[in-house]
CSV table of C-alpha atoms in Angstrom, one decimal:
chain,number,residue,atom,x,y,z
A,956,MET,CA,46.0,24.9,94.2
A,957,ALA,CA,49.0,25.9,96.2
A,958,VAL,CA,51.5,25.8,93.2
A,959,LEU,CA,49.1,28.8,91.7
A,960,ALA,CA,49.0,30.5,94.6
A,961,ILE,CA,52.8,30.5,94.2
A,962,LEU,CA,53.0,31.3,90.2
A,963,ALA,CA,50.6,34.5,91.3
A,964,LEU,CA,52.3,35.7,93.9
A,965,LEU,CA,56.0,35.4,92.3
A,966,VAL,CA,54.8,37.7,89.4
A,967,LEU,CA,52.9,39.7,92.1
A,968,THR,CA,55.9,40.9,93.7
A,969,HIS,CA,58.6,40.5,91.1
A,970,SER,CA,56.0,44.0,90.7
A,971,LEU,CA,55.5,45.0,94.1
A,972,SER,CA,56.7,47.9,95.5
A,973,CYS,CA,58.5,47.6,99.2
A,974,ASP,CA,56.2,48.5,101.7
A,975,ALA,CA,57.4,50.4,105.7
A,976,GLU,CA,54.3,50.8,107.4
A,977,ILE,CA,53.5,49.3,110.5
A,978,LYS,CA,50.4,46.8,109.5
A,979,HIS,CA,47.6,45.7,111.6
A,980,SER,CA,45.3,43.0,109.3
A,981,ALA,CA,42.8,40.8,110.6
A,982,PHE,CA,41.1,37.6,109.1
A,983,ARG,CA,38.5,35.5,109.1
A,984,ALA,CA,38.0,32.3,108.0
A,985,ASP,CA,40.5,32.8,105.7
A,986,SER,CA,41.4,29.2,103.6
A,987,ARG,CA,44.2,30.5,100.8
A,988,PRO,CA,46.8,28.1,100.8
A,989,LEU,CA,49.4,31.3,100.7
A,990,ILE,CA,49.2,34.7,101.4
A,991,LEU,CA,51.5,37.4,100.5
A,992,PHE,CA,51.9,40.3,103.8
A,993,GLU,CA,54.6,42.6,102.5
A,994,LYS,CA,57.8,43.2,101.0
A,995,PHE,CA,61.1,44.9,102.5
A,996,GLY,CA,64.8,45.5,101.8
A,997,PHE,CA,66.9,44.6,105.1
A,998,THR,CA,70.4,45.9,105.9
A,999,LEU,CA,72.3,43.7,107.4
A,1000,GLN,CA,70.9,44.9,111.0
A,1001,GLY,CA,67.7,44.2,109.9
A,1002,HIS,CA,64.4,42.8,112.0
A,1003,VAL,CA,60.8,41.5,111.5
A,1004,SER,CA,58.4,41.3,114.5
A,1005,ILE,CA,55.0,39.8,114.5
A,1006,SER,CA,52.4,39.6,116.8
A,1007,VAL,CA,49.4,37.4,116.4
A,1008,THR,CA,45.9,37.5,118.9
A,1009,ASN,CA,42.9,35.9,118.4
A,1010,THR,CA,44.3,32.9,116.5
A,1011,ALA,CA,41.4,30.2,115.2
A,1012,TRP,CA,41.0,27.3,112.4
A,1013,MET,CA,38.3,25.5,111.3
A,1014,VAL,CA,38.2,22.1,109.2
A,1015,SER,CA,35.0,23.2,106.6
A,1016,GLU,CA,32.4,20.3,107.4
A,1017,SER,CA,32.8,18.6,104.1
A,1018,ALA,CA,36.4,17.8,105.3
A,1019,LEU,CA,35.8,16.5,109.0
A,1020,THR,CA,37.5,13.4,109.6
A,1021,GLY,CA,37.9,14.0,113.3
A,1022,VAL,CA,42.1,14.1,113.1
A,1023,PRO,CA,42.4,17.6,114.2
A,1024,PRO,CA,44.9,20.0,111.9
A,1025,ASP,CA,48.5,19.1,112.5
A,1026,PRO,CA,49.0,23.5,113.9
A,1027,SER,CA,52.9,22.9,112.5
A,1028,LEU,CA,51.9,23.0,108.5
A,1029,MET,CA,50.6,26.5,109.3
A,1030,GLY,CA,52.8,29.6,109.8
A,1031,PHE,CA,54.6,32.6,109.2
A,1032,PHE,CA,57.9,32.8,106.6
A,1033,ILE,CA,60.2,35.2,105.1
A,1034,SER,CA,61.6,34.0,101.6
A,1035,THR,CA,63.9,35.7,98.4
A,1036,ASP,CA,62.1,35.6,94.9
A,1037,ASP,CA,64.7,33.6,94.2
A,1038,ALA,CA,63.8,31.1,96.5
A,1039,LEU,CA,60.0,31.1,95.7
A,1040,VAL,CA,60.7,29.7,92.4
A,1041,GLN,CA,63.3,26.9,94.5
A,1042,VAL,CA,59.7,26.1,96.6
A,1043,LEU,CA,57.9,25.7,93.2
A,1044,LEU,CA,60.4,22.5,91.9
A,1045,GLU,CA,59.9,21.0,95.2
A,1046,TYR,CA,56.2,21.2,94.4
A,1047,GLU,CA,56.2,19.8,91.4
A,1048,GLN,CA,58.6,16.7,92.7
A,1049,LYS,CA,57.2,15.9,96.2
A,1050,ALA,CA,53.2,15.1,96.3
A,1051,ASP,CA,52.6,16.1,99.9
A,1052,PHE,CA,55.2,19.0,100.0
A,1053,CYS,CA,54.5,22.2,102.7
A,1054,VAL,CA,56.3,25.5,102.0
A,1055,LEU,CA,57.0,25.9,106.0
A,1056,HIS,CA,59.3,22.1,105.7
A,1057,SER,CA,61.6,24.1,102.5
A,1058,ASP,CA,64.9,24.8,103.3
A,1059,VAL,CA,65.6,27.4,100.9
A,1060,ILE,CA,63.1,30.0,103.1
A,1061,ARG,CA,63.1,30.8,106.6
A,1062,ARG,CA,60.5,29.7,108.5
A,1063,LEU,CA,59.8,32.1,111.7
A,1064,PHE,CA,57.3,30.4,113.9
A,1065,THR,CA,53.9,28.2,113.1
A,1066,PHE,CA,50.8,27.4,114.9
A,1067,LYS,CA,52.5,24.8,116.8
A,1068,ASP,CA,54.5,27.6,118.9
A,1069,LEU,CA,51.5,29.3,120.2
A,1070,ASP,CA,51.0,29.6,123.9
A,1071,ALA,CA,48.0,28.8,126.5
A,1072,GLU,CA,46.0,31.8,124.6
A,1073,ASN,CA,46.6,30.7,121.3
A,1074,LYS,CA,48.9,34.2,120.7
A,1075,TYR,CA,52.1,34.8,119.5
A,1076,ASN,CA,54.6,37.7,119.5
A,1077,ASN,CA,58.0,37.8,118.6
A,1078,SER,CA,61.4,39.9,117.2
A,1079,PHE,CA,63.5,38.5,114.3
A,1080,PRO,CA,66.5,39.6,113.6
A,1081,VAL,CA,67.5,39.0,109.8
A,1082,SER,CA,71.7,39.5,109.2
A,1083,ASP,CA,71.9,38.4,106.1
A,1084,ALA,CA,70.9,42.1,103.4
A,1085,ASN,CA,68.5,41.1,100.9
A,1086,GLU,CA,64.7,42.3,100.2
A,1087,TYR,CA,62.0,39.6,101.8
A,1088,SER,CA,58.8,38.8,101.4
A,1089,LEU,CA,56.7,37.6,104.5
A,1090,TYR,CA,54.0,35.1,103.8
A,1091,PHE,CA,51.6,33.0,106.0
A,1092,ALA,CA,51.4,29.9,104.9
A,1093,ASN,CA,48.1,26.9,105.1
A,1094,CYS,CA,49.3,23.4,104.2
A,1095,VAL,CA,45.8,22.0,105.3
A,1096,PRO,CA,43.6,21.6,102.6
A,1097,HIS,CA,39.5,22.5,103.7
A,1098,VAL,CA,41.0,24.7,106.8
A,1099,SER,CA,39.9,28.1,106.8
A,1100,VAL,CA,41.8,30.1,109.6
A,1101,SER,CA,41.4,33.8,111.8
A,1102,MET,CA,43.7,35.9,113.3
A,1103,ASP,CA,44.8,39.2,114.5
A,1104,VAL,CA,48.5,40.3,112.7
A,1105,THR,CA,50.6,43.2,113.2
A,1106,THR,CA,53.5,43.4,111.7
A,1107,GLU,CA,57.2,45.7,111.8
A,1108,MET,CA,59.9,45.3,109.5
A,1109,TYR,CA,62.7,47.6,110.0
A,1110,ASN,CA,66.7,48.1,109.8
A,1111,LEU,CA,68.8,49.4,113.3
A,1112,GLU,CA,70.6,52.1,111.8
A,1113,GLY,CA,73.8,54.2,114.1
A,1114,PRO,CA,75.2,53.8,117.1
A,1115,GLY,CA,72.3,53.9,118.6
A,1116,GLY,CA,70.8,51.5,116.6
A,1117,LYS,CA,67.5,53.6,115.9
A,1118,LYS,CA,64.7,51.9,114.0
A,1119,ASP,CA,64.3,53.0,110.7
A,1120,PHE,CA,60.7,51.8,108.7
A,1121,LEU,CA,61.7,52.3,105.5
A,1122,PRO,CA,63.2,49.5,103.3
A,1123,ALA,CA,66.1,49.8,101.9
A,1124,GLY,CA,66.6,51.3,99.1
A,1125,GLN,CA,64.3,53.7,99.8
A,1126,THR,CA,65.8,56.1,103.2
A,1127,GLN,CA,66.4,58.2,100.4
A,1128,LEU,CA,62.8,59.4,99.4
A,1129,PRO,CA,62.6,61.7,102.0
A,1130,LYS,CA,65.1,64.2,101.4
A,1131,LEU,CA,64.7,62.9,97.2
A,1132,PHE,CA,60.6,64.1,97.8
A,1133,PHE,CA,61.6,67.7,99.2
A,1134,THR,CA,64.3,68.3,96.7
A,1135,PHE,CA,61.8,68.1,93.9
A,1136,PHE,CA,59.6,69.9,96.1
A,1137,LEU,CA,62.0,73.2,96.6
A,1138,PHE,CA,61.9,72.5,92.3
A,1139,TYR,CA,58.6,73.1,92.1
A,1140,LEU,CA,58.0,75.8,94.1
A,1141,VAL,CA,60.8,77.9,92.5
A,1142,LEU,CA,58.7,77.3,89.3
A,1143,ALA,CA,55.6,78.1,90.2
A,1144,GLY,CA,57.3,81.0,91.6
A,1145,ILE,CA,58.9,81.5,87.8
A,1146,TRP,CA,55.3,81.1,86.8
A,1147,ILE,CA,53.6,83.9,88.0
A,1148,TYR,CA,56.2,86.3,87.7
A,1149,ILE,CA,56.0,85.7,84.0
A,1150,CYS,CA,52.6,86.2,84.7
A,1151,HIS,CA,52.6,89.0,86.0
A,1152,THR,CA,54.7,90.7,83.6
A,1153,ASN,CA,53.0,89.2,80.5
A,1154,TRP,CA,49.3,89.8,82.5
A,1155,GLU,CA,47.6,91.1,79.0
A,1156,SER,CA,48.5,88.3,77.6
A,1157,VAL,CA,47.5,85.7,80.4
A,1158,HIS,CA,44.7,83.1,79.5
A,1159,LEU,CA,42.4,81.5,81.9
A,1160,ILE,CA,44.6,78.1,81.0
A,1161,HIS,CA,47.8,79.4,82.4
A,1162,ILE,CA,45.5,80.4,85.4
A,1163,LEU,CA,45.1,76.2,85.3
A,1164,MET,CA,48.8,75.4,84.7
A,1165,GLY,CA,49.9,77.4,88.1
A,1166,LEU,CA,47.5,75.7,90.1
A,1167,GLN,CA,49.0,72.5,88.8
A,1168,VAL,CA,52.8,73.0,89.0
A,1169,LEU,CA,50.9,73.9,92.7
A,1170,PHE,CA,49.5,71.0,93.3
A,1171,LYS,CA,52.5,68.9,92.1
A,1172,ALA,CA,54.3,71.0,94.8
A,1173,LEU,CA,51.8,70.0,97.8
A,1174,ASP,CA,51.8,66.3,96.8
A,1175,LEU,CA,55.1,66.4,96.8
A,1176,VAL,CA,55.8,67.8,100.4
A,1177,SER,CA,53.2,65.7,101.9
A,1178,GLU,CA,54.6,62.6,100.7
A,1179,ALA,CA,58.0,63.6,101.4
A,1180,GLU,CA,56.8,64.1,105.2
A,1181,ASP,CA,54.3,61.0,105.1
A,1182,LYS,CA,58.1,58.5,104.0
A,1183,ALA,CA,59.7,60.6,107.0
A,1184,TYR,CA,57.2,59.9,110.1
A,1185,VAL,CA,56.8,56.6,108.4
A,1186,LYS,CA,60.8,56.0,108.4
A,1187,ALA,CA,60.9,57.2,111.7
A,1188,THR,CA,57.6,55.8,113.7
A,1189,GLY,CA,56.4,53.3,111.3
A,1190,THR,CA,52.9,55.2,110.5
A,1191,PRO,CA,52.1,58.3,108.8
A,1192,HIS,CA,51.0,60.6,111.5
A,1193,GLY,CA,47.9,61.9,108.9
A,1194,TRP,CA,50.8,62.8,106.3
A,1195,ASP,CA,48.6,60.0,104.3
A,1196,ILE,CA,45.8,61.4,103.9
A,1197,ALA,CA,47.2,65.1,103.6
A,1198,PHE,CA,48.9,63.0,100.4
A,1199,TYR,CA,45.6,61.7,98.7
A,1200,ILE,CA,44.1,64.9,99.2
A,1201,PHE,CA,46.5,66.3,97.1
A,1202,SER,CA,47.8,63.3,94.9
A,1203,PHE,CA,44.0,63.1,93.7
A,1204,LEU,CA,44.2,66.9,93.0
A,1205,LYS,CA,47.4,66.7,90.9
A,1206,GLY,CA,46.1,63.8,89.1
A,1207,ILE,CA,42.8,64.8,87.9
A,1208,MET,CA,44.1,68.7,87.3
A,1209,LEU,CA,47.3,67.5,84.9
A,1210,PHE,CA,45.0,65.4,83.1
A,1211,VAL,CA,42.6,67.8,82.3
A,1212,VAL,CA,45.1,70.4,81.8
A,1213,ILE,CA,46.4,68.3,79.5
A,1214,VAL,CA,43.7,68.1,77.4
A,1215,LEU,CA,43.0,71.6,77.3
A,1216,ILE,CA,46.4,72.5,75.8
A,1217,GLY,CA,45.9,69.8,73.2
A,1218,THR,CA,42.4,71.0,72.3
A,1219,GLY,CA,44.5,74.7,72.4
A,1220,TRP,CA,40.8,76.1,74.7
A,1221,SER,CA,41.4,79.5,76.4
A,1222,PHE,CA,45.0,80.8,74.0
A,1223,LEU,CA,43.8,79.1,70.7
A,1224,LYS,CA,39.8,79.4,70.5
A,1225,PRO,CA,37.7,80.1,73.7
A,1226,PHE,CA,35.0,77.4,74.1
A,1227,LEU,CA,35.0,73.1,73.7
A,1228,GLN,CA,34.0,71.2,70.9
A,1229,GLU,CA,31.6,68.3,71.6
A,1230,LYS,CA,34.4,65.8,71.2
A,1231,ASP,CA,36.6,67.3,73.6
A,1232,LYS,CA,34.4,67.6,76.2
A,1233,ARG,CA,33.1,64.3,75.7
A,1234,ILE,CA,37.2,63.6,76.3
A,1235,LEU,CA,37.3,65.5,79.9
A,1236,MET,CA,34.0,63.1,80.8
A,1237,VAL,CA,35.8,60.3,80.1
A,1238,VAL,CA,39.1,61.4,81.6
A,1239,ILE,CA,37.4,62.9,85.4
A,1240,PRO,CA,35.6,60.1,86.4
A,1241,LEU,CA,38.3,57.7,85.3
A,1242,GLN,CA,40.7,59.6,87.3
A,1243,VAL,CA,38.6,59.4,90.0
A,1244,LEU,CA,38.0,55.9,90.0
A,1245,ALA,CA,42.5,55.4,89.7
A,1246,ASN,CA,42.8,58.1,92.9
A,1247,ILE,CA,40.2,55.6,94.4
A,1248,ALA,CA,42.0,52.5,93.3
A,1249,ASN,CA,45.0,54.2,95.1
A,1250,VAL,CA,44.3,54.6,98.0
A,1251,ILE,CA,42.9,51.2,98.7
A,1252,ILE,CA,45.8,49.8,97.4
A,1253,ASP,CA,48.2,51.8,100.1
A,1254,GLU,CA,45.8,51.7,103.2
A,1255,THR,CA,45.3,47.6,103.1
A,1256,GLY,CA,47.8,45.6,101.4
A,1257,PRO,CA,48.4,42.0,99.0
A,1258,TYR,CA,47.0,40.3,102.1
A,1259,ALA,CA,43.9,41.7,101.5
A,1260,LYS,CA,41.3,39.3,99.1
A,1261,GLY,CA,40.3,42.3,96.2
A,1262,TRP,CA,43.6,43.9,96.6
A,1263,ILE,CA,45.3,42.0,92.9
A,1264,THR,CA,41.8,43.4,91.6
A,1265,TRP,CA,41.9,47.0,92.8
A,1266,LYS,CA,45.9,46.8,91.5
A,1267,GLN,CA,44.8,45.7,88.1
A,1268,ALA,CA,42.1,48.4,88.1
A,1269,PHE,CA,44.6,51.1,88.6
A,1270,VAL,CA,46.9,50.6,85.7
A,1271,VAL,CA,43.8,49.7,83.5
A,1272,VAL,CA,42.4,53.1,84.4
A,1273,ASP,CA,45.6,54.7,84.4
A,1274,LEU,CA,46.8,54.0,80.9
A,1275,LEU,CA,43.4,54.4,79.7
A,1276,CYS,CA,43.4,58.3,81.1
A,1277,CYS,CA,47.0,58.3,78.8
A,1278,CYS,CA,45.5,57.2,75.9
A,1279,ALA,CA,42.7,59.7,76.1
A,1280,VAL,CA,44.1,62.9,76.3
A,1281,LEU,CA,46.6,62.0,73.1
A,1282,PHE,CA,43.3,62.6,71.1
A,1283,PRO,CA,42.8,66.7,71.5
A,1284,THR,CA,46.1,67.0,70.5
A,1285,MET,CA,45.9,64.7,67.3
A,1286,TRP,CA,42.6,66.4,66.8
A,1287,SER,CA,44.2,69.9,67.3
A,1288,ILE,CA,46.7,68.6,64.6
A,1289,ARG,CA,44.9,67.4,61.9
A,1290,ASP,CA,42.4,71.1,61.9
A,1291,LEU,CA,45.2,72.9,61.9
A,1292,ARG,CA,46.6,71.3,58.7
A,1293,GLN,CA,42.8,71.8,57.0
A,1294,ALA,CA,42.8,75.3,57.9
A,1295,SER,CA,45.9,76.6,56.6
A,1296,GLN,CA,44.8,75.5,53.3
A,1297,THR,CA,41.6,77.5,53.4
A,1298,ASP,CA,42.7,80.9,55.4
A,1299,GLY,CA,45.5,81.7,53.5
A,1300,LYS,CA,47.5,81.8,56.5
A,1301,ALA,CA,50.3,79.6,55.8
A,1302,ALA,CA,53.3,80.7,58.4
A,1303,ARG,CA,50.5,81.1,61.1
A,1304,ALA,CA,49.5,77.5,60.5
A,1305,LEU,CA,53.2,76.6,59.9
A,1306,MET,CA,54.3,77.6,63.8
A,1307,LYS,CA,51.0,76.3,65.2
A,1308,LEU,CA,51.4,73.3,63.9
A,1309,THR,CA,55.1,73.2,64.9
A,1310,LEU,CA,53.9,73.5,68.2
A,1311,PHE,CA,51.5,71.3,68.7
A,1312,ARG,CA,53.5,68.5,66.8
A,1313,GLN,CA,56.4,68.7,69.4
A,1314,TYR,CA,53.9,69.1,72.6
A,1315,TYR,CA,52.2,65.7,71.2
A,1316,VAL,CA,55.9,64.1,70.7
A,1317,VAL,CA,56.9,65.0,74.4
A,1318,LEU,CA,53.6,64.4,75.6
A,1319,PHE,CA,53.9,60.3,73.8
A,1320,VAL,CA,57.7,60.6,75.8
A,1321,TYR,CA,56.5,61.6,78.8
A,1322,ILE,CA,53.5,59.2,79.3
A,1323,TYR,CA,55.6,55.8,77.7
A,1324,PHE,CA,58.7,57.1,80.4
A,1325,THR,CA,56.6,57.0,83.8
A,1326,ARG,CA,54.2,54.2,82.7
A,1327,VAL,CA,56.8,51.7,80.9
A,1328,VAL,CA,60.6,52.7,81.4
A,1329,VAL,CA,60.0,53.4,84.8
A,1330,PHE,CA,58.0,50.2,85.7
A,1331,ALA,CA,61.2,48.5,83.9
A,1332,LEU,CA,64.1,50.6,86.7
A,1333,THR,CA,61.8,49.6,88.9
A,1334,THR,CA,61.7,45.6,88.6
A,1335,ILE,CA,65.2,45.1,87.3
A,1336,THR,CA,67.2,47.4,89.8
A,1337,ALA,CA,68.8,45.7,93.1
A,1338,TYR,CA,66.4,46.6,95.6
A,1339,LYS,CA,69.3,48.9,97.6
A,1340,TYR,CA,68.4,51.6,94.8
A,1341,ASN,CA,64.9,51.2,94.5
A,1342,TRP,CA,65.2,54.8,94.8
A,1343,VAL,CA,66.6,55.8,91.5
A,1344,SER,CA,63.0,54.8,90.0
A,1345,ASP,CA,61.1,57.7,92.0
A,1346,CYS,CA,64.6,59.9,90.6
A,1347,ALA,CA,63.8,59.1,87.2
A,1348,ALA,CA,59.6,60.0,87.2
A,1349,GLU,CA,60.5,63.0,89.1
A,1350,VAL,CA,63.4,64.4,86.5
A,1351,ALA,CA,60.5,63.4,83.7
A,1352,SER,CA,58.1,65.0,85.3
A,1353,LEU,CA,59.9,67.8,86.1
A,1354,THR,CA,61.5,67.8,82.7
A,1355,PHE,CA,57.7,67.6,81.2
A,1356,TYR,CA,56.0,70.6,83.2
A,1357,ILE,CA,59.2,73.3,81.7
A,1358,PHE,CA,58.5,72.3,78.4
A,1359,THR,CA,55.1,72.8,78.9
A,1360,GLY,CA,55.2,75.7,80.4
A,1361,TYR,CA,57.7,77.2,78.6
A,1362,LYS,CA,56.5,76.8,75.2
A,1363,PHE,CA,52.9,77.4,76.2
A,1364,ARG,CA,53.9,80.6,78.3
A,1365,PRO,CA,51.9,84.3,78.0
A,1366,ARG,CA,53.9,86.4,75.5
A,1367,ASP,CA,52.8,90.1,75.4
A,1368,GLN,CA,54.3,89.8,71.1
A,1369,ASN,CA,52.2,87.0,69.7
A,1370,PRO,CA,54.9,85.6,67.4
A,1371,TYR,CA,51.7,84.0,65.3
A,1372,LEU,CA,50.8,87.5,64.5
A,1373,ILE,CA,54.1,88.9,62.9
A,1374,VAL,CA,54.3,86.9,59.6
A,1375,ASP,CA,56.2,89.1,56.3
A,1376,ASP,CA,55.3,88.0,52.8
A,1377,GLU,CA,59.0,86.2,52.7
A,1378,GLU,CA,57.9,83.8,55.4
A,1379,GLU,CA,54.5,83.2,54.6
A,1380,ALA,CA,55.9,81.9,50.7
A,1381,ALA,CA,58.5,80.2,53.0
A,1382,ALA,CA,55.1,78.4,55.4
A,1383,LYS,CA,53.4,77.2,52.5
A,1384,GLU,CA,56.1,75.2,50.6
A,1385,ALA,CA,56.5,73.6,54.1
A,1386,LEU,CA,53.6,72.2,54.4
A,1387,LYS,CA,53.0,70.9,50.8
A,1388,ILE,CA,56.7,68.6,51.3
A,1389,ASP,CA,55.3,68.1,55.2
A,1390,GLY,CA,52.3,67.0,55.9
A,1391,PHE,CA,52.4,66.5,59.8
A,1392,GLU,CA,51.2,62.9,59.6
A,1393,LEU,CA,51.7,61.4,63.1
């Protein structure tokens, strides 16, 4: 059982992003052999502070032997991912092995160190710069543990020893997110100017695109403030609520706008077909579920029993949304191809097909990069450079927003309407040669 728990946690820690907030958690009759609290990147002046209160343990009735459990077999330790692999090897070699007795991990304290009131409070320096995970181990079978735990993990910075609650590799995030907020603020200003100067060509989709840029900017500034307060104090001071609200609005609006652009709604046709409406009816509830899962993931932690389930649900739902939004663009390409055979306007159809084909390719690349490449960067880069994956994701998003805005911006003179006979003939030949298959 313990081996399976270590294997599961080893897989989990490889994809776990570092947390930073001061955490308060309560456990009641928990019999798990190994509990992962959080992961943190330390500098040479790192510290782990743990406070444990209301501690109690109980043996299940089926395992009562009259011998009290050994409190030295229950306690807290920190370990790197590499050390946890060695612990697995030790488990295979020794039948009654307890991870707290391993030489490759750093044991912080056991329940044997509790005071007369079954409490413990201490801070431990971490002078070896590395990325560590904090665990609680219960090596006594059939024993469940109850306790209230408060954890603080931080690095000391500067000559005054100021606490930095963001892990090494994430201390740059407040400035990074605020910088991209400024980019989107400029982008919103440019979009307002374009819409104002081409007001007669503005459709409802252009208004929604502007709102999407605004929600993205507000999402970034609230996340920047969230990280800044966590960095300084260990708590977000309410900015996490603003972040969840704007993240929710940004997420839903992004997928809705992508679907609407993919269908050509508002600027190519004034209505949505039934299949397009069904996509929206699928995407919007899935995004609501994804945002609920994201809030639960952020507000609890890997120590919560249902945390892994919510983490998996978020990944699956997000991938389903990404796949769903590709279909409207594919359908538009197919419909435009079929219409070009009957309406006799080959040049206009060729322009539209080229536009939607480019959009489909860019959308696919954007989804692949932000969901696959960014995840790969998170897992393979050193913990000191965790900010690189966040920067890559924001650069990809900004590029996608700029491309979409440029290609679908409102214009006074619609190039689809300015076509001569020579262009029409060339377009017909192009449509015959290239079937625009995806």
